[in-house]
mmCIF file of C-alpha atoms and ligand atoms in Angstrom:
data_model
loop_
_atom_site.group_PDB
_atom_site.id
_atom_site.type_symbol
_atom_site.label_atom_id
_atom_site.label_comp_id
_atom_site.label_asym_id
_atom_site.label_seq_id
_atom_site.Cartn_x
_atom_site.Cartn_y
_atom_site.Cartn_z
ATOM 1 C CA UNK A 104 136.013 52.649 6.825
ATOM 2 C CA UNK A 105 133.778 49.619 8.170
ATOM 3 C CA UNK A 106 131.697 52.210 10.559
ATOM 4 C CA UNK A 107 130.648 55.487 9.558
ATOM 5 C CA UNK A 108 128.980 57.834 11.399
ATOM 6 C CA UNK A 109 127.655 61.547 10.060
ATOM 7 C CA UNK A 110 125.749 63.985 12.097
ATOM 8 C CA UNK A 111 124.435 61.564 14.471
ATOM 9 C CA UNK A 112 121.613 62.732 16.423
ATOM 10 C CA UNK A 113 119.423 60.949 19.142
ATOM 11 C CA UNK A 114 116.721 62.382 21.389
ATOM 12 C CA UNK A 115 114.075 60.556 23.815
ATOM 13 C CA UNK A 116 111.111 63.042 23.520
ATOM 14 C CA UNK A 117 112.767 66.122 23.679
ATOM 15 C CA UNK A 118 115.905 65.178 25.634
ATOM 16 C CA UNK A 119 118.424 65.455 23.100
ATOM 17 C CA UNK A 120 120.945 62.521 24.021
ATOM 18 C CA UNK A 121 123.351 62.532 20.943
ATOM 19 C CA UNK A 122 123.865 66.140 19.328
ATOM 20 C CA UNK A 123 125.696 65.327 16.320
ATOM 21 C CA UNK A 124 128.402 62.751 16.263
ATOM 22 C CA UNK A 125 130.731 62.221 13.424
ATOM 23 C CA UNK A 126 133.008 59.126 13.439
ATOM 24 C CA UNK A 127 133.999 56.361 11.766
ATOM 25 C CA UNK A 128 135.773 53.379 12.451
ATOM 26 C CA UNK A 129 138.294 51.288 10.129
ATOM 27 C CA UNK A 130 138.412 47.641 9.773
ATOM 28 C CA UNK A 131 140.527 45.898 12.620
ATOM 29 C CA UNK A 132 140.631 49.215 14.913
ATOM 30 C CA UNK A 133 139.715 49.089 18.444
ATOM 31 C CA UNK A 134 138.235 52.209 19.533
ATOM 32 C CA UNK A 135 137.302 52.657 23.317
ATOM 33 C CA UNK A 136 134.842 55.293 24.373
ATOM 34 C CA UNK A 137 135.231 56.744 27.632
ATOM 35 C CA UNK A 138 133.050 59.380 29.633
ATOM 36 C CA UNK A 139 130.781 60.333 32.281
ATOM 37 C CA UNK A 140 127.573 58.559 32.966
ATOM 38 C CA UNK A 141 124.972 59.816 31.366
ATOM 39 C CA UNK A 142 127.099 61.448 28.492
ATOM 40 C CA UNK A 143 125.119 58.958 25.678
ATOM 41 C CA UNK A 144 127.705 56.325 25.246
ATOM 42 C CA UNK A 145 125.520 53.535 25.342
ATOM 43 C CA UNK A 146 122.867 55.066 22.785
ATOM 44 C CA UNK A 147 125.859 55.712 20.821
ATOM 45 C CA UNK A 148 126.762 52.075 20.625
ATOM 46 C CA UNK A 149 123.081 51.140 20.330
ATOM 47 C CA UNK A 150 122.599 53.081 17.649
ATOM 48 C CA UNK A 151 125.126 51.332 15.368
ATOM 49 C CA UNK A 152 123.245 48.045 15.522
ATOM 50 C CA UNK A 153 119.627 50.144 15.501
ATOM 51 C CA UNK A 154 118.523 48.766 18.925
ATOM 52 C CA UNK A 155 117.771 52.590 18.685
ATOM 53 C CA UNK A 156 116.433 54.360 16.099
ATOM 54 C CA UNK A 157 118.155 57.002 15.310
ATOM 55 C CA UNK A 158 116.635 60.527 15.190
ATOM 56 C CA UNK A 159 118.460 61.988 12.106
ATOM 57 C CA UNK A 160 122.059 61.560 10.759
ATOM 58 C CA UNK A 161 123.389 58.195 8.973
ATOM 59 C CA UNK A 162 125.023 55.222 10.608
ATOM 60 C CA UNK A 163 126.934 53.204 7.720
ATOM 61 C CA UNK A 164 128.016 49.421 8.719
ATOM 62 C CA UNK A 165 130.274 47.620 5.972
ATOM 63 C CA UNK A 166 128.614 49.861 3.510
ATOM 64 C CA UNK A 167 125.200 49.445 4.295
ATOM 65 C CA UNK A 168 123.120 52.324 5.442
ATOM 66 C CA UNK A 169 120.855 51.539 8.352
ATOM 67 C CA UNK A 170 118.545 54.557 7.650
ATOM 68 C CA UNK A 171 118.287 53.589 4.076
ATOM 69 C CA UNK A 172 114.332 52.029 3.914
ATOM 70 C CA UNK A 173 115.403 49.037 1.663
ATOM 71 C CA UNK A 174 118.510 47.778 4.026
ATOM 72 C CA UNK A 175 118.362 44.509 5.371
ATOM 73 C CA UNK A 176 118.570 45.396 8.904
ATOM 74 C CA UNK A 177 118.603 41.730 10.287
ATOM 75 C CA UNK A 178 121.464 40.857 7.831
ATOM 76 C CA UNK A 179 123.528 44.135 8.833
ATOM 77 C CA UNK A 180 122.609 43.421 12.302
ATOM 78 C CA UNK A 181 123.994 39.882 12.264
ATOM 79 C CA UNK A 182 127.259 41.131 11.396
ATOM 80 C CA UNK A 183 127.483 43.048 14.688
ATOM 81 C CA UNK A 184 128.345 41.144 17.932
ATOM 82 C CA UNK A 185 127.181 42.934 21.219
ATOM 83 C CA UNK A 186 128.332 42.126 24.773
ATOM 84 C CA UNK A 187 126.815 44.265 27.883
ATOM 85 C CA UNK A 188 127.287 44.870 31.382
ATOM 86 C CA UNK A 189 124.488 42.302 31.765
ATOM 87 C CA UNK A 190 125.697 38.776 30.521
ATOM 88 C CA UNK A 191 121.842 38.038 29.410
ATOM 89 C CA UNK A 192 122.749 34.356 29.063
ATOM 90 C CA UNK A 193 119.730 32.221 29.373
ATOM 91 C CA UNK A 194 119.798 30.474 32.687
ATOM 92 C CA UNK A 195 117.907 27.399 31.633
ATOM 93 C CA UNK A 196 120.306 26.404 28.543
ATOM 94 C CA UNK A 197 123.671 25.280 29.121
ATOM 95 C CA UNK A 198 126.602 27.047 28.281
ATOM 96 C CA UNK A 199 127.368 25.420 24.775
ATOM 97 C CA UNK A 200 123.429 25.605 23.930
ATOM 98 C CA UNK A 201 123.427 29.374 24.574
ATOM 99 C CA UNK A 202 126.323 29.505 22.196
ATOM 100 C CA UNK A 203 124.560 27.393 19.625
ATOM 101 C CA UNK A 204 121.152 29.056 19.459
ATOM 102 C CA UNK A 205 121.766 31.833 17.223
ATOM 103 C CA UNK A 206 123.966 30.116 14.677
ATOM 104 C CA UNK A 207 121.462 27.589 14.347
ATOM 105 C CA UNK A 208 118.387 29.725 14.013
ATOM 106 C CA UNK A 209 119.849 32.782 11.866
ATOM 107 C CA UNK A 210 122.820 31.068 10.223
ATOM 108 C CA UNK A 211 121.141 27.649 9.667
ATOM 109 C CA UNK A 212 124.291 25.975 10.852
ATOM 110 C CA UNK A 213 123.412 22.264 11.737
ATOM 111 C CA UNK A 214 123.326 21.088 15.191
ATOM 112 C CA UNK A 215 126.689 19.412 14.828
ATOM 113 C CA UNK A 216 128.260 22.420 13.254
ATOM 114 C CA UNK A 217 126.806 24.672 15.915
ATOM 115 C CA UNK A 218 128.405 22.814 18.284
ATOM 116 C CA UNK A 219 131.757 22.377 16.906
ATOM 117 C CA UNK A 220 131.951 26.105 16.580
ATOM 118 C CA UNK A 221 130.731 26.368 20.149
ATOM 119 C CA UNK A 222 133.545 24.042 21.402
ATOM 120 C CA UNK A 223 135.972 25.811 19.392
ATOM 121 C CA UNK A 224 134.839 29.668 20.844
ATOM 122 C CA UNK A 225 134.791 27.775 24.298
ATOM 123 C CA UNK A 226 138.146 26.897 24.047
ATOM 124 C CA UNK A 227 139.260 30.337 22.971
ATOM 125 C CA UNK A 228 137.671 31.764 25.992
ATOM 126 C CA UNK A 229 139.220 28.898 28.306
ATOM 127 C CA UNK A 230 135.984 27.736 29.216
ATOM 128 C CA UNK A 231 136.333 24.420 27.411
ATOM 129 C CA UNK A 232 135.337 22.564 30.323
ATOM 130 C CA UNK A 233 132.262 24.694 31.051
ATOM 131 C CA UNK A 234 130.627 23.151 28.218
ATOM 132 C CA UNK A 235 127.468 21.333 29.857
ATOM 133 C CA UNK A 236 127.513 23.782 32.693
ATOM 134 C CA UNK A 237 124.627 26.319 33.368
ATOM 135 C CA UNK A 238 124.894 29.916 33.698
ATOM 136 C CA UNK A 239 124.243 30.112 37.089
ATOM 137 C CA UNK A 240 126.825 27.735 38.358
ATOM 138 C CA UNK A 241 129.786 30.169 36.818
ATOM 139 C CA UNK A 242 131.268 33.441 38.229
ATOM 140 C CA UNK A 243 130.415 36.483 36.711
ATOM 141 C CA UNK A 244 133.570 36.790 34.620
ATOM 142 C CA UNK A 245 133.191 32.984 33.296
ATOM 143 C CA UNK A 246 129.671 34.180 32.542
ATOM 144 C CA UNK A 247 130.664 36.982 30.505
ATOM 145 C CA UNK A 248 133.459 35.001 28.647
ATOM 146 C CA UNK A 249 130.322 32.714 27.458
ATOM 147 C CA UNK A 250 128.460 35.605 26.141
ATOM 148 C CA UNK A 251 131.612 36.731 24.211
ATOM 149 C CA UNK A 252 131.836 33.513 22.713
ATOM 150 C CA UNK A 253 127.870 33.400 22.140
ATOM 151 C CA UNK A 254 128.455 36.838 20.222
ATOM 152 C CA UNK A 255 131.684 35.414 18.299
ATOM 153 C CA UNK A 256 129.636 32.558 17.076
ATOM 154 C CA UNK A 257 127.701 34.319 14.694
ATOM 155 C CA UNK A 258 131.027 35.140 13.224
ATOM 156 C CA UNK A 259 130.366 39.088 13.332
ATOM 157 C CA UNK A 260 132.737 41.553 11.405
ATOM 158 C CA UNK A 261 132.148 44.276 14.390
ATOM 159 C CA UNK A 262 132.000 43.599 18.075
ATOM 160 C CA UNK A 263 130.687 46.296 20.178
ATOM 161 C CA UNK A 264 131.062 46.185 24.079
ATOM 162 C CA UNK A 265 129.196 48.231 26.620
ATOM 163 C CA UNK A 266 131.129 48.237 30.144
ATOM 164 C CA UNK A 267 131.903 44.579 29.757
ATOM 165 C CA UNK A 268 133.181 44.386 33.158
ATOM 166 C CA UNK A 269 131.599 47.132 35.255
ATOM 167 C CA UNK A 270 129.094 44.380 36.939
ATOM 168 C CA UNK A 271 132.104 41.926 37.630
ATOM 169 C CA UNK A 272 134.392 41.840 41.212
ATOM 170 C CA UNK A 273 137.267 43.092 40.568
ATOM 171 C CA UNK A 274 139.418 39.863 40.638
ATOM 172 C CA UNK A 275 137.188 38.799 37.631
ATOM 173 C CA UNK A 276 137.736 42.144 35.489
ATOM 174 C CA UNK A 277 141.275 40.719 34.203
ATOM 175 C CA UNK A 278 140.237 37.371 32.782
ATOM 176 C CA UNK A 279 137.321 39.328 30.718
ATOM 177 C CA UNK A 280 139.773 41.704 29.566
ATOM 178 C CA UNK A 281 142.356 39.267 28.609
ATOM 179 C CA UNK A 282 139.763 37.477 25.858
ATOM 180 C CA UNK A 283 139.179 40.815 24.825
ATOM 181 C CA UNK A 284 142.750 41.550 24.247
ATOM 182 C CA UNK A 285 143.210 38.701 22.460
ATOM 183 C CA UNK A 286 140.400 39.165 20.122
ATOM 184 C CA UNK A 287 142.137 42.493 19.399
ATOM 185 C CA UNK A 288 144.858 41.137 18.499
ATOM 186 C CA UNK A 289 143.620 38.663 15.755
ATOM 187 C CA UNK A 290 142.341 41.749 14.074
ATOM 188 C CA UNK A 291 138.594 42.312 15.497
ATOM 189 C CA UNK A 292 137.181 45.383 14.709
ATOM 190 C CA UNK A 293 136.034 46.867 18.354
ATOM 191 C CA UNK A 294 133.974 49.047 19.767
ATOM 192 C CA UNK A 295 134.656 49.419 23.406
ATOM 193 C CA UNK A 296 132.609 51.363 25.966
ATOM 194 C CA UNK A 297 134.747 51.107 29.168
ATOM 195 C CA UNK A 298 135.921 52.395 32.803
ATOM 196 C CA UNK A 299 139.174 50.448 32.422
ATOM 197 C CA UNK A 300 141.527 52.911 31.524
ATOM 198 C CA UNK A 301 144.358 50.578 31.701
ATOM 199 C CA UNK A 302 142.667 48.367 29.061
ATOM 200 C CA UNK A 303 141.999 51.903 26.656
ATOM 201 C CA UNK A 304 145.557 52.886 27.033
ATOM 202 C CA UNK A 305 147.111 49.422 25.843
ATOM 203 C CA UNK A 306 144.708 47.696 23.682
ATOM 204 C CA UNK A 307 142.753 50.736 22.297
ATOM 205 C CA UNK A 308 144.210 52.273 18.863
ATOM 206 C CA UNK A 309 141.944 55.541 19.397
ATOM 207 C CA UNK A 310 140.289 56.503 22.693
ATOM 208 C CA UNK A 311 137.044 58.800 22.008
ATOM 209 C CA UNK A 312 135.902 60.985 25.178
ATOM 210 C CA UNK A 313 132.355 61.585 25.202
ATOM 211 C CA UNK A 314 130.479 64.264 27.146
ATOM 212 C CA UNK A 315 126.799 65.554 26.994
ATOM 213 C CA UNK A 316 126.048 63.700 23.882
ATOM 214 C CA UNK A 317 128.769 64.759 21.817
ATOM 215 C CA UNK A 318 132.304 63.518 21.091
ATOM 216 C CA UNK A 319 134.683 66.185 22.527
ATOM 217 C CA UNK A 320 137.794 65.010 21.688
ATOM 218 C CA UNK A 321 139.304 61.830 20.216
ATOM 219 C CA UNK A 322 143.055 60.594 19.737
ATOM 220 C CA UNK A 323 145.431 58.135 20.319
ATOM 221 C CA UNK A 324 145.621 56.671 23.823
ATOM 222 C CA UNK A 325 148.536 58.882 24.428
ATOM 223 C CA UNK A 326 146.882 62.040 23.330
ATOM 224 C CA UNK A 327 143.955 61.033 25.311
ATOM 225 C CA UNK A 328 145.855 60.024 28.725
ATOM 226 C CA UNK A 329 148.839 61.963 28.495
ATOM 227 C CA UNK A 330 147.931 65.204 26.859
ATOM 228 C CA UNK A 331 144.078 65.897 26.896
ATOM 229 C CA UNK A 332 143.150 68.959 24.749
ATOM 230 C CA UNK A 333 139.937 70.186 26.197
ATOM 231 C CA UNK A 334 139.245 71.103 29.917
ATOM 232 C CA UNK A 335 136.419 68.660 29.986
ATOM 233 C CA UNK A 336 138.779 65.510 29.412
ATOM 234 C CA UNK A 337 141.025 66.588 31.933
ATOM 235 C CA UNK A 338 138.345 67.107 34.491
ATOM 236 C CA UNK A 339 137.109 63.580 33.873
ATOM 237 C CA UNK A 340 140.412 62.014 33.826
ATOM 238 C CA UNK A 341 141.516 63.735 36.792
ATOM 239 C CA UNK A 342 138.514 62.207 38.641
ATOM 240 C CA UNK A 343 139.126 58.411 37.227
ATOM 241 C CA UNK A 344 142.999 58.236 36.760
HETATM 242 P P1 ADP J 171 125.751 56.389 29.091
HETATM 243 O O1 ADP J 171 125.997 54.939 28.641
HETATM 244 O O2 ADP J 171 126.691 57.215 28.512
HETATM 245 O O3 ADP J 171 125.707 56.548 30.467
HETATM 246 P P2 ADP J 171 123.190 56.491 28.221
HETATM 247 O O4 ADP J 171 123.491 56.425 26.752
HETATM 248 O O5 ADP J 171 123.112 55.369 28.778
HETATM 249 O O6 ADP J 171 124.505 57.331 28.958
HETATM 250 O O7 ADP J 171 121.855 57.573 28.277
HETATM 251 C C1 ADP J 171 122.285 59.251 28.245
HETATM 252 C C2 ADP J 171 121.036 59.693 28.561
HETATM 253 O O8 ADP J 171 119.604 59.211 27.624
HETATM 254 C C3 ADP J 171 120.921 59.896 29.942
HETATM 255 O O9 ADP J 171 120.232 60.889 30.194
HETATM 256 C C4 ADP J 171 119.764 58.688 29.944
HETATM 257 O O10 ADP J 171 118.857 59.222 31.014
HETATM 258 C C5 ADP J 171 118.921 58.731 28.784
HETATM 259 N N1 ADP J 171 118.335 57.545 27.704
HETATM 260 C C6 ADP J 171 118.867 56.643 27.811
HETATM 261 N N2 ADP J 171 118.301 55.451 27.368
HETATM 262 C C7 ADP J 171 117.124 56.129 27.289
HETATM 263 C C8 ADP J 171 115.604 56.067 27.278
HETATM 264 N N3 ADP J 171 115.270 54.611 26.366
HETATM 265 N N4 ADP J 171 114.390 56.561 27.064
HETATM 266 C C9 ADP J 171 114.988 57.953 27.548
HETATM 267 N N5 ADP J 171 116.053 58.416 27.736
HETATM 268 C C10 ADP J 171 116.879 57.409 27.847
HETATM 269 MG MG1 MG J 172 126.200 53.239 29.490
#
């Protein structure tokens, strides 16, 4: 298991947002997380790469316990790529510069090597001709594909996606999901918070349904979408499908 979460609790003040999550993810697995707004999906993802400090419980990433004081958090974090709803590209840097930045700074790659890697990744996400463009001149779908390439430039072992298509116009959603699907087919380990039930059904190996800070139900896409066991899962799916 490349991700192993045991009894994860997270509170903000006296508001308990995650109330004991147990979950593990195997290498090369694609896990889609669904659930209503406010159920703790983003907080859960953020705990996986320590963007949030956990209140209690354990998160083990690739054998490193994130709550162990001796763990090199930055090294573990560098193994995890994250893509958010907002693309967070640097507006004053070109597309290729956005992608080259972290590998040069964190991985100590030479400029030439970072550029080569960036070009290969732009090709992978179908944007090789946008190398010198600035983010502001790109569509939302293109910007999100750059953000995915930027995350991949660190050669992460795990990719976390938090509603990567939620801010996009409907006609741009497909191009981003296609890039994510290819990544899944290549064997990337992925945890994807999404409202795209078609993607979860087609690409997900497993679907987790969260509500009220707990993992209510998990199973194969067929189990969750065609035969949900819990009333809360059924009620949620009735609203969104
Ligand atoms: P989801 O992604 O499922 O919509 P979130 O993880 O964003 O849910 O939020 C779960 C709950 O935690 C919400 O009630 C939200 O207001 C609260 N929350 C999230 N982040 C913070 C924070 N930094 N401080 C206080 N409350 C927060
Ligand atoms: Mg969220």
